[in-house]
Short mmCIF file of C-alpha atoms in Angstrom, two decimals:
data_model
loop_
_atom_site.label_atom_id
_atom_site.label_comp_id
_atom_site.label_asym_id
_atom_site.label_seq_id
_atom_site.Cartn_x
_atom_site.Cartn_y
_atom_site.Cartn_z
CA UNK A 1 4.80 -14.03 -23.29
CA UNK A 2 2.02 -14.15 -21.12
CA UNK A 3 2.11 -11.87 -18.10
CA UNK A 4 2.67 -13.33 -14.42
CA UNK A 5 0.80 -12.30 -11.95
CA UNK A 6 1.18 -8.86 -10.55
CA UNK A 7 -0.64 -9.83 -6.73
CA UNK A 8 -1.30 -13.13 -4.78
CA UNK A 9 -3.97 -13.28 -2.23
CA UNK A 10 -1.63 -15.46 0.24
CA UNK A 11 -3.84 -16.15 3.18
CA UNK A 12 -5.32 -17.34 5.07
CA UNK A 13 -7.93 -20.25 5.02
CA UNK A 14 -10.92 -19.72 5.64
CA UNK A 15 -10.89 -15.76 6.29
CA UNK A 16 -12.38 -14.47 3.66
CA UNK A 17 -10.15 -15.11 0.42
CA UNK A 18 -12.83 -16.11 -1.36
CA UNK A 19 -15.25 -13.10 -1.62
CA UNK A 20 -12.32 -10.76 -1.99
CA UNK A 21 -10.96 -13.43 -4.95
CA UNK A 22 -14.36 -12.49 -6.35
CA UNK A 23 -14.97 -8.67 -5.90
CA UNK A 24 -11.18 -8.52 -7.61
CA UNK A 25 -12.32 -10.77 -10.53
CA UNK A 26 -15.49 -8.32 -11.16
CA UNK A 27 -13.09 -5.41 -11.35
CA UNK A 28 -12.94 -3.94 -15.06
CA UNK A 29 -9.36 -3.63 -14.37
CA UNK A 30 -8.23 -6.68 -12.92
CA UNK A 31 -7.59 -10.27 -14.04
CA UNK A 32 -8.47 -13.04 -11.93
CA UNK A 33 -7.65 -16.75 -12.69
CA UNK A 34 -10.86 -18.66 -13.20
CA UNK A 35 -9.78 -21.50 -11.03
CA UNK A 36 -9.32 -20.35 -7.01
CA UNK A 37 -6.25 -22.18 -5.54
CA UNK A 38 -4.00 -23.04 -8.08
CA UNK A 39 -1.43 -24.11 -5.28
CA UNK A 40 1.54 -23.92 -8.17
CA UNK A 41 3.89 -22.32 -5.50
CA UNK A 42 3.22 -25.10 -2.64
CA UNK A 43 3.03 -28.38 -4.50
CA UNK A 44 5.03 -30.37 -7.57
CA UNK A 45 1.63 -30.92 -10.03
CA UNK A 46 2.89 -28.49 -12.60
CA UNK A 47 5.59 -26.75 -14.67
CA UNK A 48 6.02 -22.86 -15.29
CA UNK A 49 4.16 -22.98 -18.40
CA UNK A 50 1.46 -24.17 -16.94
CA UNK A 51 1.15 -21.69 -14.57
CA UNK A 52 1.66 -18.80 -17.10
CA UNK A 53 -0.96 -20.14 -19.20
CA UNK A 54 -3.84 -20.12 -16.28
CA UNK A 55 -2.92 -16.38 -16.97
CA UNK A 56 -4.02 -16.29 -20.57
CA UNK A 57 -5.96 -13.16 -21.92
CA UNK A 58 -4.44 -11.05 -19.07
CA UNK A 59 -2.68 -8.80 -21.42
CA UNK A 60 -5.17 -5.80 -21.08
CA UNK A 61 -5.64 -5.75 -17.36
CA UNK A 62 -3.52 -3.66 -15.05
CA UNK A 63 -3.51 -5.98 -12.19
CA UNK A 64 -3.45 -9.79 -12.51
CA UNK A 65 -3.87 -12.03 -9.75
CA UNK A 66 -4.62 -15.63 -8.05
CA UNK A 67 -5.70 -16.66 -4.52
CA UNK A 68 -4.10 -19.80 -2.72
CA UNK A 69 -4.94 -19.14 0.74
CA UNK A 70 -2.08 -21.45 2.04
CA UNK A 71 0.99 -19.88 0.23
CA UNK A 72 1.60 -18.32 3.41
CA UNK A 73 2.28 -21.14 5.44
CA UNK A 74 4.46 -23.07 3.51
CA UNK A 75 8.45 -21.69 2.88
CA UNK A 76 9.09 -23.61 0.60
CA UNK A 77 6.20 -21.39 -1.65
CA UNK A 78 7.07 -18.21 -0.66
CA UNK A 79 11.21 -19.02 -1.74
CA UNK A 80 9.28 -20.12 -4.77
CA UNK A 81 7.34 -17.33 -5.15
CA UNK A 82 10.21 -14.82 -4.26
CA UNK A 83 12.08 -16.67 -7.32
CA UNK A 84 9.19 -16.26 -10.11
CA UNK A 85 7.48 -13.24 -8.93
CA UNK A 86 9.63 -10.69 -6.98
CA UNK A 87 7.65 -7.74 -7.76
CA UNK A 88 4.74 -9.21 -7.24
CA UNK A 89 2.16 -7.60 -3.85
CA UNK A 90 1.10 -9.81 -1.47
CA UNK A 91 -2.46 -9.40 0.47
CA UNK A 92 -3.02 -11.27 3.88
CA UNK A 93 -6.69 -11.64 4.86
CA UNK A 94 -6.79 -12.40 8.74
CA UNK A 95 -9.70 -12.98 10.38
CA UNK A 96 -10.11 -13.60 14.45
CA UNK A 97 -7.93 -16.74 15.37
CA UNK A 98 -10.62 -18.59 17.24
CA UNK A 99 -12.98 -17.88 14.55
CA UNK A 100 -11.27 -19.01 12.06
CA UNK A 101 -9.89 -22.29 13.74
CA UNK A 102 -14.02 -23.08 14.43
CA UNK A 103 -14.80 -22.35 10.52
CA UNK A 104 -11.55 -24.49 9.96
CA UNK A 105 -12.72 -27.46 11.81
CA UNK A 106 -16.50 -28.02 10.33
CA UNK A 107 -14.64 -27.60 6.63
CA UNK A 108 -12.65 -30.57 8.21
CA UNK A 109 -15.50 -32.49 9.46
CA UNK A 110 -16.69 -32.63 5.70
CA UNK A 111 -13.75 -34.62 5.15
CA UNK A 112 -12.08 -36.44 7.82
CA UNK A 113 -12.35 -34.99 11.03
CA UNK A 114 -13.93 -37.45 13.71
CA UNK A 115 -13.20 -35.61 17.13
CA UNK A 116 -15.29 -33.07 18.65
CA UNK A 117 -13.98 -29.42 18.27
CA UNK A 118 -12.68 -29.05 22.12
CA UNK A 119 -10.65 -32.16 21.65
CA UNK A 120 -9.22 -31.11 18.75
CA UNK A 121 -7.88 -27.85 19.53
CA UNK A 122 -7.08 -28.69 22.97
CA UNK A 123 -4.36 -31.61 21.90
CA UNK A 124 -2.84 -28.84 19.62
CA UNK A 125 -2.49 -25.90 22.62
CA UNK A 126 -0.93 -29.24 24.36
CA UNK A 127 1.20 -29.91 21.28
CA UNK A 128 2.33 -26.30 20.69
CA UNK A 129 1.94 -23.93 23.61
CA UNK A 130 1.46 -20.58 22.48
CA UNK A 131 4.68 -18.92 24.69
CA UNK A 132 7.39 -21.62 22.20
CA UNK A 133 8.07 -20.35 18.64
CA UNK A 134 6.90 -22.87 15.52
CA UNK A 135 8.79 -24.40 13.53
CA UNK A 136 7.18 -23.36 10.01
CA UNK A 137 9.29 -26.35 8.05
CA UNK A 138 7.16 -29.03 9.57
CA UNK A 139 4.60 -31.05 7.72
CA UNK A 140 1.56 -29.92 5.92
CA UNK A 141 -0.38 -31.35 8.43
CA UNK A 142 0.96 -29.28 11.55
CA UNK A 143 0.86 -25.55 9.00
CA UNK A 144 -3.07 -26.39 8.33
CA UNK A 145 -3.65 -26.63 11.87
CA UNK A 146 -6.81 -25.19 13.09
CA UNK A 147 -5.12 -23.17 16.20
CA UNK A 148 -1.28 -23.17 14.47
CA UNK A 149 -2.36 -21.51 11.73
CA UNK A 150 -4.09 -18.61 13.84
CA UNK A 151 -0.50 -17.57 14.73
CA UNK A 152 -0.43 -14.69 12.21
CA UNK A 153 2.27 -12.76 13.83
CA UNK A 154 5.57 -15.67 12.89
CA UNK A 155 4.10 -16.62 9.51
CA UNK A 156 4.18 -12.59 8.32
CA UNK A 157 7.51 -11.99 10.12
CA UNK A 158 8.68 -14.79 8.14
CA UNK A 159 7.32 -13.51 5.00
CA UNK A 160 9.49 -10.18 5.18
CA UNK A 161 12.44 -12.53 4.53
CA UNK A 162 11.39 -12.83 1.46
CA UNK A 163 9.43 -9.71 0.48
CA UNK A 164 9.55 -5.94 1.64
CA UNK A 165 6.94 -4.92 4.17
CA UNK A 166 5.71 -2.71 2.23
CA UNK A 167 4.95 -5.33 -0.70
CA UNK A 168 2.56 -6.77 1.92
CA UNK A 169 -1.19 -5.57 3.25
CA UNK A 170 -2.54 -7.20 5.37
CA UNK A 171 -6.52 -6.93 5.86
CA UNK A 172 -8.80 -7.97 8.60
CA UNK A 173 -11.78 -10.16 7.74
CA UNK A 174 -14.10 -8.37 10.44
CA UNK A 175 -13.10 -4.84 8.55
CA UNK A 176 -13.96 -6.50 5.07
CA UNK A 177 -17.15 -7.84 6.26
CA UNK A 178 -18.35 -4.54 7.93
CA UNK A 179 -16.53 -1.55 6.18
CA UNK A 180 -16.97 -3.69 2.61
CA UNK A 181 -16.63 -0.71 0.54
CA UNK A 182 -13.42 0.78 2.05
CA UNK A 183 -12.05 -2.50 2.47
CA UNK A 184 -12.42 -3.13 -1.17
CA UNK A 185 -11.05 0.67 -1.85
CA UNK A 186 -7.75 -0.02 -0.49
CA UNK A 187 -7.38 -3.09 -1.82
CA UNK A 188 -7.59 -1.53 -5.09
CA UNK A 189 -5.05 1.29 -3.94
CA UNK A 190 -2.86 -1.23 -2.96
CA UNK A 191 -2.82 -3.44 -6.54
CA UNK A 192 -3.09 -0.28 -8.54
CA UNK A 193 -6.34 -0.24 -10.17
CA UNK A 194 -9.20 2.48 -9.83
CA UNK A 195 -10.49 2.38 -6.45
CA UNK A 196 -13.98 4.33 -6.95
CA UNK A 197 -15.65 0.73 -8.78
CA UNK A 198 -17.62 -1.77 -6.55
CA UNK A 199 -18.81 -4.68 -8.02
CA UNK A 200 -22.69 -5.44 -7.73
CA UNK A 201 -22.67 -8.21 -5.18
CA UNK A 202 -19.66 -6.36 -3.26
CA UNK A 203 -20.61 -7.62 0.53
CA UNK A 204 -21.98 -10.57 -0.38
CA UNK A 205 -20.96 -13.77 1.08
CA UNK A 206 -19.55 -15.89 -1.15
CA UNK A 207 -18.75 -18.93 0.51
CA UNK A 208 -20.91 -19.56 3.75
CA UNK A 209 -20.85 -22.31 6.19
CA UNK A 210 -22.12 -24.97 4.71
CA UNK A 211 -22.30 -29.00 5.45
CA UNK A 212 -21.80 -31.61 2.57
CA UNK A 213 -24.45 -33.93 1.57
CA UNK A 214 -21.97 -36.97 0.97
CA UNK A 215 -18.59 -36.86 3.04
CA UNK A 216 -17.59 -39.47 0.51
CA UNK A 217 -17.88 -37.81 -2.37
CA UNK A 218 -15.79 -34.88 -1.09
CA UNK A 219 -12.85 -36.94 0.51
CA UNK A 220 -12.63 -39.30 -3.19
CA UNK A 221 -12.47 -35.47 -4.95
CA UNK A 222 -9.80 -34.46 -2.46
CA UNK A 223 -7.80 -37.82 -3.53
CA UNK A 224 -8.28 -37.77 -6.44
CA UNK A 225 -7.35 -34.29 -7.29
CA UNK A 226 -10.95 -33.31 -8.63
CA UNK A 227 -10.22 -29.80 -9.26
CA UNK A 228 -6.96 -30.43 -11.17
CA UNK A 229 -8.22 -33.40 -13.54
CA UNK A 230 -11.63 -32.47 -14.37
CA UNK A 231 -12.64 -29.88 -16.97
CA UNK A 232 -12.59 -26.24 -15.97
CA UNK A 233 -14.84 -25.91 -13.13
CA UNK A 234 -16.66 -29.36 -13.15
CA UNK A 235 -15.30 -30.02 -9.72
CA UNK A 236 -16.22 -27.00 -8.69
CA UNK A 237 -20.10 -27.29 -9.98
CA UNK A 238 -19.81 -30.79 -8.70
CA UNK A 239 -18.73 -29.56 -5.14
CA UNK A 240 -21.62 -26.98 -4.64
CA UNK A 241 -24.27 -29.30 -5.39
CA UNK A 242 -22.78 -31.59 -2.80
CA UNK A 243 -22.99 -28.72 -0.38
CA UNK A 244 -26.52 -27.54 1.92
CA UNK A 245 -25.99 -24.01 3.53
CA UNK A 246 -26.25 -24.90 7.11
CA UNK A 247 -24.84 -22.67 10.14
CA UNK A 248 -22.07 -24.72 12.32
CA UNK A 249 -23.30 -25.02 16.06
CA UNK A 250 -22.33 -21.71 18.44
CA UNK A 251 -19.17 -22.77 20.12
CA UNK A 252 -19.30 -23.70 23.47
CA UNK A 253 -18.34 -20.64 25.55
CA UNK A 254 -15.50 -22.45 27.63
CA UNK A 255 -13.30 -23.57 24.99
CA UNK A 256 -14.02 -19.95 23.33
CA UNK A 257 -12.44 -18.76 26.53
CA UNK A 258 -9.15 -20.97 26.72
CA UNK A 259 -8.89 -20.26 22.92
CA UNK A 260 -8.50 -16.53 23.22
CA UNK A 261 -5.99 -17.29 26.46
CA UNK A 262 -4.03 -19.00 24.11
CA UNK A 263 -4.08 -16.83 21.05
CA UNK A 264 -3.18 -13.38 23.42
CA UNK A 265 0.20 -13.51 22.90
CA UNK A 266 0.14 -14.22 19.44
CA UNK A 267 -2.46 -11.52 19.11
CA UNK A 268 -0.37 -8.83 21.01
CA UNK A 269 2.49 -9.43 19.28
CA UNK A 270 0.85 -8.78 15.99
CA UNK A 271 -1.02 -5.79 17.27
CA UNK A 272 2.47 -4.32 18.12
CA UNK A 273 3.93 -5.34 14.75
CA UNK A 274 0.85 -4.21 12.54
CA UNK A 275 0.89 -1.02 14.90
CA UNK A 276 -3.17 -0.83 15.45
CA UNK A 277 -5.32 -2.30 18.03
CA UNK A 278 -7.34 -6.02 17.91
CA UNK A 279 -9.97 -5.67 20.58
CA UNK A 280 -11.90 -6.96 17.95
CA UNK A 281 -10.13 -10.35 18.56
CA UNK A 282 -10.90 -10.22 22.48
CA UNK A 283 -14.42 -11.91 22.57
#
């Protein structure tokens, strides 16, 4: 039978899952699935064989793996995943809240987003103040959140319900994008393949900001479930040839400052709970 997958890359959006997805596929030792984001865990659009078989020719490899960034939010994925793949080791890429909620938003403005980015974020704080614990059942809607989903410290609690702390390591996208190599090393460690190899393009961005040429095009793939009903990666060539690399705006200074108001208690508590410092995450 073909083998399940030995690690997940859980989360989160937008932080980073995408190069490490990629520096993991180039590893000798590791097996990747070609398509990024199967989302079998968090949605209804497939069967177990299905999943096993995006795992097909993984026989030989020691660790086997898949990356759907959003596994983390939802619970009804990780009792899923708990189910299927008990053993399995979990990796959590976090990058800077406010960051991430600003790389969040112009991914959303390719879509559907119409309000500015202060707007935005500031009718979530309103929505869910920071000091009031989330309810992680809600909707898809509130767990993709640009500031929500930020709140690393309640969505990993939450995940050692379901698997032992130890099962989980979590990485920081600023430490990954300027300590690449021993980043990458203890990722290895941690999935149990030879830690000394580093792909060629290990560092290299693999999905910068970019704008879309047709906001059309992308929101009819999106409904139409482009990447699910099209041959193996046609909706993925299709996608990148709708994109232009093009750097988001710098974000306004004063909504950078009531962001990280917002996110320090969320950020403490983590600090406390990973047990090492995020100064990193104070500017």
């Amino acid at each position: 039978m073909t083998p399940l997958p030995t690690f997940l890359i859980v989360g989160v959006p937008k932080a980073g899952t995408t190069s490490l997805a990629a520096y993991l596929s180039a590893h000798p030792e590791v097996f990747m699935t070609a398509e990024k984001e199967l989302h079998y865990f968090d949605t209804d659009g497939h069967d177990e064989d299905w999943y096993r078989a995006q795992f097909a020719g993984s026989e030989a490899a020691r660790a086997v793996g898949e990356a759907t960034p959003t596994y983390l939010y939802r619970e009804r994925a990780l009792k899923r995943m708990a189910a299927l793949v008990p053993d399995a080791k979990l990796i959590v890429i976090m990058r800077n809240p406010v960051d991430r909620a600003y790389s969040h938003y112009w991914w959303s403005r390719a879509i559907d987003e119409r309000r500015d980015f202060a707007t935005a974020v500031r009718e979530e704080m309103a929505e869910a103040p920071s000091d009031v614990p989330l309810n992680w059942d809600g909707s898809p809607r509130r767990q993709s959140t640009y500031t929500v989903a930020g709140r690393y410290h309640e969505v990993l609690v939450r995940l050692t319900e379901h698997y032992p702390r130890d099962a989980v390591l979590t990485v920081l996208f600023e430490d990954l994008r300027n300590d690449t190599a021993r980043t990458y090393a203890e990722v290895c460690r941690f999935v149990g393949v030879d830690d000394d190899v580093e792909p060629e393009h290990l560092g290299s961005v693999l999905n910068p900001a970019y704008r879309v040429r047709s906001a059309s095009l992308r929101r009819a793939m999106i409904r139409h479930k482009a990447w699910k009903k099209l041959p193996a990666g046609l909706a993925q060539r299709i996608d990148r040839a709708n994109r232009t690399t093009s750097p988001y705006p710098k974000m306004d200074q004063a909504i950078r400052a009531e962001l990280l108001a917002w996110f320090a208690p969320a950020n403490d508590a983590l600090a406390d709970w990973l047990g090492r410092d995020l100064d990193v995450w104070r500017r």
